[in-house]
Coordinates of C-alpha atoms and ligand atoms in Angstrom, one line a residue:
M46 CA 0.0 0.0 0.0
L47 CA 2.8 2.4 0.9
E48 CA 4.7 1.6 -2.2
L49 CA 1.6 2.4 -4.3
M50 CA 1.2 5.7 -2.5
E51 CA 4.9 6.5 -3.0
R52 CA 4.4 5.9 -6.8
L53 CA 1.3 8.0 -6.9
A54 CA 3.1 10.7 -4.9
A55 CA 5.9 10.7 -7.4
E56 CA 3.5 11.0 -10.3
R57 CA 1.5 13.8 -8.6
L58 CA 4.5 15.7 -7.3
G59 CA 5.1 17.6 -10.6
E60 CA 1.5 18.7 -10.8
S61 CA 1.0 19.6 -7.2
S62 CA 4.3 21.3 -6.8
A63 CA 3.4 23.6 -9.7
A64 CA 0.1 24.7 -8.1
A65 CA 1.9 25.0 -4.7
A66 CA 4.7 27.0 -6.2
A67 CA 2.2 29.6 -7.5
T68 CA 0.9 30.4 -4.0
A69 CA 3.8 29.3 -1.9
L70 CA 4.6 31.6 1.0
E71 CA 8.0 33.3 1.1
T72 CA 8.1 33.0 4.8
F73 CA 5.9 31.1 7.2
D74 CA 4.8 34.0 9.4
L75 CA 2.7 37.1 9.2
R76 CA 5.0 38.7 6.7
G77 CA 4.6 35.8 4.4
I78 CA 0.8 36.1 4.6
A79 CA 0.9 39.8 4.1
K80 CA 3.0 39.4 1.0
H81 CA 0.6 36.7 -0.3
I82 CA -2.4 39.1 0.2
E83 CA -0.4 41.9 -1.5
R84 CA 0.1 39.8 -4.6
G85 CA -3.6 40.5 -5.2
G86 CA -4.9 37.0 -5.8
V87 CA -6.7 36.7 -2.4
K88 CA -10.5 37.2 -2.7
N89 CA -12.1 34.5 -0.6
V90 CA -10.7 34.4 2.9
V91 CA -12.2 31.9 5.3
V92 CA -11.7 32.7 9.0
M93 CA -12.2 30.1 11.7
T94 CA -12.4 31.3 15.3
G95 CA -12.7 30.0 18.8
A96 CA -13.0 31.2 22.3
G97 CA -9.5 32.9 22.3
I98 CA -10.8 35.8 20.2
S99 CA -13.2 36.8 22.9
V100 CA -10.8 36.6 25.9
S101 CA -9.8 40.2 25.7
A102 CA -13.5 41.1 25.8
G103 CA -13.6 39.5 29.2
I104 CA -15.1 36.1 28.3
P105 CA -12.9 33.2 29.5
D106 CA -12.0 30.5 27.0
F107 CA -12.7 26.8 27.8
R108 CA -9.4 24.9 28.2
S109 CA -6.8 27.4 29.4
E110 CA -5.5 27.4 32.9
R111 CA -8.1 30.0 33.9
G112 CA -10.7 28.9 31.4
L113 CA -14.3 27.9 32.0
Y114 CA -13.5 24.2 32.4
A115 CA -11.1 25.1 35.3
R116 CA -13.8 26.9 37.1
L117 CA -15.6 23.8 38.2
G118 CA -16.4 25.1 41.6
E119 CA -18.1 28.2 40.3
Y120 CA -20.3 26.1 38.0
D121 CA -20.7 23.1 40.2
L122 CA -20.0 20.6 37.4
P123 CA -19.1 16.9 38.0
Y124 CA -16.7 17.2 35.1
P125 CA -15.9 20.1 32.6
Q126 CA -17.9 19.1 29.5
A127 CA -21.0 18.4 31.5
I128 CA -22.1 22.0 31.0
F129 CA -22.7 21.1 27.3
E130 CA -24.2 17.7 27.8
L131 CA -27.9 17.0 27.4
G132 CA -28.0 14.4 30.2
Y133 CA -26.6 16.8 32.7
F134 CA -28.8 19.7 31.4
R135 CA -31.9 17.5 31.9
E136 CA -30.9 17.0 35.6
K137 CA -29.3 20.3 36.4
P138 CA -29.9 23.1 33.9
E139 CA -28.7 25.7 36.4
A140 CA -25.1 25.4 35.3
F141 CA -25.9 26.2 31.7
Y142 CA -28.2 29.0 32.6
K143 CA -25.5 30.5 34.8
L144 CA -23.2 30.4 31.7
A145 CA -26.0 31.9 29.6
K146 CA -26.4 34.7 32.1
D147 CA -22.7 35.5 32.0
L148 CA -22.5 35.2 28.2
Y149 CA -25.8 36.5 26.9
P150 CA -25.2 39.0 24.0
G151 CA -25.1 42.6 25.1
L152 CA -22.7 42.4 28.0
Y153 CA -19.5 42.4 26.0
A154 CA -18.0 44.5 23.3
P155 CA -16.2 43.0 20.2
T156 CA -12.4 42.8 20.4
P157 CA -9.9 44.1 17.8
T158 CA -9.8 40.6 16.4
H159 CA -13.6 40.7 15.8
Y160 CA -13.0 44.0 14.0
F161 CA -10.2 42.5 11.9
I162 CA -12.8 40.1 10.5
K163 CA -15.2 43.0 9.8
L164 CA -12.3 44.8 8.1
L165 CA -11.7 41.7 5.8
H166 CA -15.4 42.0 4.9
D167 CA -15.3 45.7 4.3
R168 CA -12.4 45.1 1.9
G169 CA -14.4 42.6 0.0
L170 CA -12.1 39.7 1.0
L171 CA -14.2 37.7 3.5
R172 CA -15.9 34.6 2.2
R173 CA -17.1 33.4 5.6
C174 CA -16.3 33.3 9.3
F175 CA -16.9 29.9 10.9
T176 CA -17.1 30.5 14.6
Q177 CA -17.4 28.1 17.5
N178 CA -18.3 30.9 19.8
I179 CA -21.8 31.4 21.1
D180 CA -21.3 35.1 22.1
S181 CA -22.4 36.5 18.7
L182 CA -19.6 39.2 18.9
E183 CA -18.8 38.7 15.2
C184 CA -22.1 40.3 14.2
A185 CA -21.9 42.9 17.0
T186 CA -19.2 44.6 14.8
G187 CA -21.8 45.1 12.0
L188 CA -20.7 42.0 10.1
P189 CA -23.8 40.7 8.2
K190 CA -25.2 37.5 9.6
D191 CA -24.8 35.6 6.3
K192 CA -21.1 36.0 6.6
V193 CA -21.0 34.1 9.8
V194 CA -21.6 30.4 10.4
A195 CA -22.3 29.8 14.1
A196 CA -21.1 26.2 14.1
H197 CA -22.0 25.6 17.8
G198 CA -25.2 27.7 17.6
N199 CA -26.1 30.8 19.5
F200 CA -28.9 32.5 21.5
D201 CA -30.9 33.6 18.5
S202 CA -33.4 30.8 18.9
A203 CA -34.4 28.1 21.5
K204 CA -36.4 25.0 21.9
C205 CA -37.5 22.8 24.7
L206 CA -36.0 19.3 25.0
N207 CA -39.1 17.9 23.3
G208 CA -38.5 20.2 20.3
H209 CA -41.2 22.9 20.9
D210 CA -40.1 26.3 19.8
A211 CA -39.8 28.8 22.6
N212 CA -40.6 32.5 22.7
I213 CA -37.2 34.1 22.3
Y214 CA -38.0 37.2 24.4
E215 CA -39.0 34.9 27.3
V216 CA -35.8 32.9 26.8
E217 CA -33.8 36.1 26.9
R218 CA -35.4 37.1 30.2
A219 CA -34.7 33.7 31.7
C220 CA -31.1 33.7 30.4
R221 CA -30.4 37.2 31.7
A222 CA -31.8 36.1 35.1
G223 CA -29.8 32.8 35.0
T224 CA -33.0 31.0 35.9
P225 CA -33.9 27.8 34.0
M226 CA -37.0 28.2 31.8
T227 CA -39.6 25.4 31.1
C228 CA -41.8 24.9 28.1
A229 CA -45.4 26.3 28.3
K230 CA -46.6 23.3 26.3
C231 CA -44.9 20.3 27.9
G232 CA -43.0 21.5 31.0
E233 CA -39.6 20.3 29.7
F234 CA -36.6 22.6 30.1
V235 CA -35.9 25.1 27.3
K236 CA -32.5 25.2 25.8
P237 CA -31.2 28.0 23.5
D238 CA -30.0 26.5 20.2
I239 CA -26.4 25.9 21.4
V240 CA -25.0 22.7 20.0
F241 CA -24.3 20.3 22.9
F242 CA -21.9 17.3 22.7
G243 CA -23.5 14.6 20.6
E244 CA -25.9 16.9 18.9
N245 CA -25.7 17.6 15.1
L246 CA -24.2 20.9 14.0
P247 CA -26.5 23.2 12.0
R248 CA -27.1 22.1 8.4
R249 CA -25.7 25.5 7.3
F250 CA -22.3 24.5 8.7
F251 CA -22.0 21.6 6.2
E252 CA -23.6 23.5 3.3
C253 CA -21.3 26.5 3.7
A254 CA -18.2 24.4 4.3
Q255 CA -18.8 22.5 1.1
K256 CA -19.1 25.6 -1.0
D257 CA -16.7 27.9 0.8
F258 CA -13.7 25.6 0.7
E259 CA -14.0 25.2 -3.1
V260 CA -13.1 28.8 -3.5
C261 CA -11.2 29.6 -0.3
D262 CA -7.8 31.1 -1.2
L263 CA -6.6 31.9 2.3
L264 CA -7.5 30.3 5.6
I265 CA -7.0 32.2 8.9
V266 CA -7.5 30.3 12.1
I267 CA -7.6 32.3 15.3
G268 CA -8.0 31.6 19.0
T269 CA -9.0 27.9 19.1
S270 CA -7.4 24.8 20.5
L271 CA -8.8 22.8 17.5
V272 CA -9.8 19.9 19.6
V273 CA -13.6 19.8 18.9
H274 CA -14.7 18.0 15.8
P275 CA -16.1 18.3 13.2
F276 CA -15.2 22.0 13.4
A277 CA -11.5 21.3 13.9
G278 CA -11.4 19.2 10.7
L279 CA -12.2 22.3 8.6
I280 CA -8.5 23.2 8.5
E281 CA -8.0 20.2 6.2
R282 CA -10.6 21.4 3.7
P283 CA -8.8 24.2 1.7
K284 CA -7.2 23.0 -1.5
E285 CA -3.7 21.8 -1.1
H286 CA -2.1 24.9 -2.5
V287 CA -4.1 27.3 -0.3
P288 CA -2.0 29.1 2.4
R289 CA -3.2 28.8 6.0
L290 CA -2.4 31.0 9.0
L291 CA -2.7 30.1 12.7
I292 CA -2.9 33.0 15.2
N293 CA -3.0 31.5 18.7
L294 CA -1.2 31.5 22.1
E295 CA -0.2 27.9 21.5
R296 CA 0.5 25.6 18.6
C297 CA -2.4 23.3 17.6
G298 CA -3.9 21.4 14.7
E299 CA -0.5 20.0 13.6
A300 CA -0.4 17.0 11.4
Q301 CA 1.1 13.9 12.8
N302 CA 4.5 13.4 11.3
T303 CA 4.1 9.9 9.9
R304 CA 5.5 8.5 6.7
V305 CA 1.9 8.5 5.3
T306 CA 1.1 12.1 6.1
K307 CA 4.5 13.2 4.7
L308 CA 3.6 11.4 1.4
Y309 CA 0.2 13.1 1.4
R310 CA 1.8 16.5 1.8
M311 CA 4.4 15.9 -0.8
A312 CA 1.9 14.7 -3.4
G313 CA -1.0 16.9 -2.6
L314 CA -3.1 13.7 -2.5
G315 CA -6.5 14.6 -1.1
R316 CA -7.1 17.8 0.6
G317 CA -5.4 17.4 3.6
T318 CA -3.6 17.1 6.7
G319 CA -3.1 19.4 9.7
F320 CA -0.7 22.2 9.9
D321 CA 2.9 21.7 8.9
F322 CA 4.9 24.5 10.4
D323 CA 8.3 23.1 10.8
E324 CA 8.8 20.4 8.2
A325 CA 11.1 20.8 5.2
T326 CA 7.9 20.1 3.2
N327 CA 6.1 23.2 4.4
Y328 CA 5.1 25.6 1.7
R329 CA 1.9 27.1 2.9
D330 CA 1.4 27.1 6.7
A331 CA 2.2 30.3 8.7
L332 CA 2.2 30.7 12.4
F333 CA 1.9 33.6 14.8
L334 CA 2.2 32.6 18.5
G335 CA 0.9 35.3 20.8
Q336 CA -2.2 37.4 21.7
C337 CA -4.6 37.4 18.7
D338 CA -5.3 41.1 19.0
D339 CA -1.5 41.7 18.6
G340 CA -1.3 39.3 15.7
V341 CA -4.1 40.9 13.7
A342 CA -2.8 44.4 14.5
E343 CA 0.7 43.4 13.2
L344 CA -0.8 41.9 10.0
C345 CA -2.9 45.0 9.4
S346 CA 0.2 47.3 9.9
M347 CA 2.1 45.2 7.3
L348 CA -0.8 45.6 4.9
G349 CA -1.2 49.3 5.5
W350 CA -4.7 48.6 7.0
K351 CA -3.9 49.6 10.6
D352 CA -5.7 53.0 10.5
D353 CA -8.8 51.4 9.1
L354 CA -8.7 48.8 11.9
D355 CA -8.2 51.5 14.6
A356 CA -11.1 53.5 13.1
L357 CA -13.4 50.5 13.4
I358 CA -12.4 49.8 17.0
A359 CA -12.7 53.5 17.9
N360 CA -16.3 53.6 16.5
C361 CA -17.4 50.6 18.6
T362 CA -20.8 51.9 19.9
I363 CA -21.3 48.9 22.1
K364 CA -18.0 49.6 24.0
K365 CA -19.1 53.2 24.4
R366 CA -22.5 52.2 25.7
L367 CA -21.0 49.6 28.1
Q368 CA -18.5 52.2 29.4
A369 CA -21.3 54.8 29.9
S370 CA -23.4 52.4 31.8
K371 CA -20.5 51.5 34.1
I372 CA -19.9 55.2 34.8
S373 CA -23.6 55.9 35.6
N374 CA -23.8 52.8 37.9
Ligands
LIG438 P1 -10.5 26.4 23.9 O1 -10.6 27.0 25.2 O2 -10.4 25.0 23.7 O3 -9.2 27.0 23.1 C1 -8.9 28.4 23.1 C2 -7.6 28.6 22.4 O4 -7.4 30.0 22.3 C3 -6.4 28.0 23.2 O5 -5.6 27.4 22.3 C4 -5.8 29.2 23.8 O6 -4.4 29.1 24.0 C5 -6.1 30.3 22.8 N1 -6.2 31.6 23.4 C6 -6.7 32.0 24.5 N2 -6.6 33.4 24.6 C7 -6.0 33.8 23.5 C8 -5.6 35.1 23.1 N3 -5.9 36.2 23.7 N4 -5.0 35.2 21.9 C9 -4.7 34.1 21.1 N5 -5.1 32.8 21.5 C10 -5.7 32.7 22.7 O7 -11.7 27.0 23.1 P2 -12.3 26.5 21.6 O8 -11.2 26.0 20.8 O9 -13.1 27.6 21.1 O10 -18.2 23.9 22.7 O11 -13.3 25.4 22.1 C11 -14.1 24.7 21.2 C12 -15.4 24.2 21.8 O12 -15.1 23.5 23.0 C13 -16.3 25.4 22.2 O13 -17.0 25.9 21.1 C14 -17.2 24.8 23.2 C15 -16.2 23.9 24.0 O14 -16.7 22.7 24.5 C16 -19.5 24.4 22.7 O15 -19.8 25.5 23.0 C17 -20.5 23.4 22.3

């Protein structure tokens, strides 16, 4: 089997290396990505985001030392993921409603990273933002809803555990109070349409992924540990010549360095493997390790977009409103 793959790899090598050479990064860092954008061929950027992009807004991520999953005492969970499990929700919906109270849209302002995504849209470069976050801060920047795929759902709609639609204004009141709500029809607990472990992702996730990665010419992944599937698998969907950038505090999503994955990478067989930052075979994966707000600011400076980013951030009306309400309290 490996011999056959090696032969195929050798045959495909000429073809794929030509495609890769056309888009290969000069350097595997922000500078390399900036140069790639400046060449002018980038028109369909796909952004993938996770909890890290909302940390500077004041929302903890999940798996960091001070993340939500480390605050078990505060949430009274038997084990971290229970907060997103149906079985536990059925028994003790209070933990999820406490999270809903802390996270409900309107309490936090978008971060510079959220505005970077808006800036990509304003420049006509954003194909889609796939987010795992349920805080809806992407759209709080003014980004149109159709540009966002809320892969793990959000608070825009809700149903009881028997599937009856719930009145969203009543759900909002319950979430803001942190008090579990029950269905008027059957008495079951009502759950905002957040995707719990074991539940299917919204159909739109799969539909958009199928179309978007056909045309994606740059993938930017920001603030996620890339451990939750199927979301994490999206990094393998861009075509094999398409550059990918990871902006994160830690490395993640890297391909296992086996003989088979090396062959796949060399030959461009199939779409993909995880990131390949260090290998001699890398031609398209760039890495910025650090705070995401710093990473996007640096990238914008390199592209001459920094004034535009700063203007978007300065005009953030939600931040002004939140600051004003803090002063008056
Ligand atoms: P995680 O908490 O797993 O990962 C957050 C990542 O962001 C980590 O790699 C951090 O190092 C990084 N990070 C934190 N702050 C950062 C910063 N300021 N700048 C750059 N990077 C930073 O969160 P997710 O990957 O989003 O599921 O978690 C995925 C899913 O797991 C969530 O959607 C949630 C959870 O169970 C549901 O809500 C259903």
